[in-house]
GROMACS .gro file of C-alpha atoms in nm:
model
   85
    1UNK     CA    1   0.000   0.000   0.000
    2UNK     CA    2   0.149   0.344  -0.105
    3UNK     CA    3   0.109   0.605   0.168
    4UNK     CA    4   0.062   0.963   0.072
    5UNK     CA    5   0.339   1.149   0.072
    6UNK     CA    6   0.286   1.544   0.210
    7UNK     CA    7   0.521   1.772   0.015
    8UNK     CA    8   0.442   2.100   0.169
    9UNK     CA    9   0.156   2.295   0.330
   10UNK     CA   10  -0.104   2.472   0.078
   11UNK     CA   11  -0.191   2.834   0.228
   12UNK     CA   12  -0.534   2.937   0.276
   13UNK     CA   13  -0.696   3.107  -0.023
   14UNK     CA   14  -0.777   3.483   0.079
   15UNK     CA   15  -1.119   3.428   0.142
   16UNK     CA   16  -1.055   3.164   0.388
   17UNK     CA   17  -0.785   3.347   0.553
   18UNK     CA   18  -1.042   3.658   0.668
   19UNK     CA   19  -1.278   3.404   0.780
   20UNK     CA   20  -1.021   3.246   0.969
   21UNK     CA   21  -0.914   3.570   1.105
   22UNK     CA   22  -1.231   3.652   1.194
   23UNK     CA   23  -1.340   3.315   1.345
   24UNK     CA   24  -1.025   3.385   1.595
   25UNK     CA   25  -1.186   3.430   1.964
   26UNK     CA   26  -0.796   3.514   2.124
   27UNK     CA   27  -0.503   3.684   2.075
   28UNK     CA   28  -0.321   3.362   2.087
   29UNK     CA   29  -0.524   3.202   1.849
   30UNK     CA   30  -0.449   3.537   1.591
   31UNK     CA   31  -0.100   3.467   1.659
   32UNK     CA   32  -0.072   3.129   1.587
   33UNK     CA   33  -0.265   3.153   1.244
   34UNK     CA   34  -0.025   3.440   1.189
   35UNK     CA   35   0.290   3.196   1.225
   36UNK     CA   36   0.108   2.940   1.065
   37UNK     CA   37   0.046   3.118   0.748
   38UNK     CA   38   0.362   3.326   0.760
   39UNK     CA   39   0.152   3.654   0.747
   40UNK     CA   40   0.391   3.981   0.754
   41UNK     CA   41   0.306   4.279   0.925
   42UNK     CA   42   0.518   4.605   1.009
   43UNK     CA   43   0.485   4.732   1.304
   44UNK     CA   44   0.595   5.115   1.311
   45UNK     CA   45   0.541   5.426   1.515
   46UNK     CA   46   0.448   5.763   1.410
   47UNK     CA   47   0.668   6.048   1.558
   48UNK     CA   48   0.522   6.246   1.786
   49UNK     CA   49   0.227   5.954   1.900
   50UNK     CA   50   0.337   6.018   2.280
   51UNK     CA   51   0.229   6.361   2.278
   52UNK     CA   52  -0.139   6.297   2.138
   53UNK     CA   53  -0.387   6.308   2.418
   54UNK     CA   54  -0.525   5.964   2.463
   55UNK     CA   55  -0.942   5.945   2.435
   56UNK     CA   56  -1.075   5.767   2.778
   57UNK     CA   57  -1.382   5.538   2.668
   58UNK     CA   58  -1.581   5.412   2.889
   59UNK     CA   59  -1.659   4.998   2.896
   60UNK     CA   60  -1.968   5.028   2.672
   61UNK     CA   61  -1.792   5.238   2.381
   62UNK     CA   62  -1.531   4.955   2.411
   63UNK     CA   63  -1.808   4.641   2.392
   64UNK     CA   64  -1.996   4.897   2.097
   65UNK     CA   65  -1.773   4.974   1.921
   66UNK     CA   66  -1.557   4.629   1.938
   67UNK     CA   67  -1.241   4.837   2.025
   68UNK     CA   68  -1.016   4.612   2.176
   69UNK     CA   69  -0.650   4.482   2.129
   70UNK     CA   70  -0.793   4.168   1.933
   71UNK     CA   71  -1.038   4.380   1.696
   72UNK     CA   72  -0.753   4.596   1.649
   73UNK     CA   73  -0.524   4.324   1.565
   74UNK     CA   74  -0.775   4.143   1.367
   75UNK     CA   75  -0.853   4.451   1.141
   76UNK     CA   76  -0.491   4.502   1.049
   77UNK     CA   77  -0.403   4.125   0.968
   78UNK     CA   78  -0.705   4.146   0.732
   79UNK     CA   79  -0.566   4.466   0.529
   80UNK     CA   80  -0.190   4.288   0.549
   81UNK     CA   81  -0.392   4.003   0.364
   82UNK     CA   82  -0.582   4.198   0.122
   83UNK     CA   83  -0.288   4.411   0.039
   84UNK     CA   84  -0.036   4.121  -0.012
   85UNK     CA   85  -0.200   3.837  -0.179
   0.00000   0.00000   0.00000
């Protein structure tokens, strides 16, 4: 009996990499997709962020308007993806 031989790992298409973004429920789930489909971002600062006053929201602005580290995150993976590929 032959076995199958596996000669390398197929990447998502686009279309299944947002959903698979967006089906990610933790950061460390995000990450490890990230690694797993070799996904490059840049991280950069903009001179000069320090010295903008930060906005305070309050808990519900953060549930409304899904502004948290992972939403955040999420959002930029997806434009790395639809930018790149």
């Amino acid at each position: 009996m032959n076995a199958a031989k596996v000669t390398g790992y197929a990447k998502k298409p686009k279309k299944e990499l947002i959903k698979a973004i967006d089906d990610c429920v933790s950061l460390s789930q995000l990450f490890a997709l990230i690694q797993h489909e070799n996904i490059t971002l840049q991280m950069h600062s903009q001179p000069g962020a320090s010295n903008l006053a930060p906005k305070v929201l309050s808990a519900r602005e953060i549930i409304d308007k899904k502004d948290t580290p992972l939403e955040r995150l999420k959002t930029e993976i997806k434009k790395s993806v639809l930018k790149n590929k």
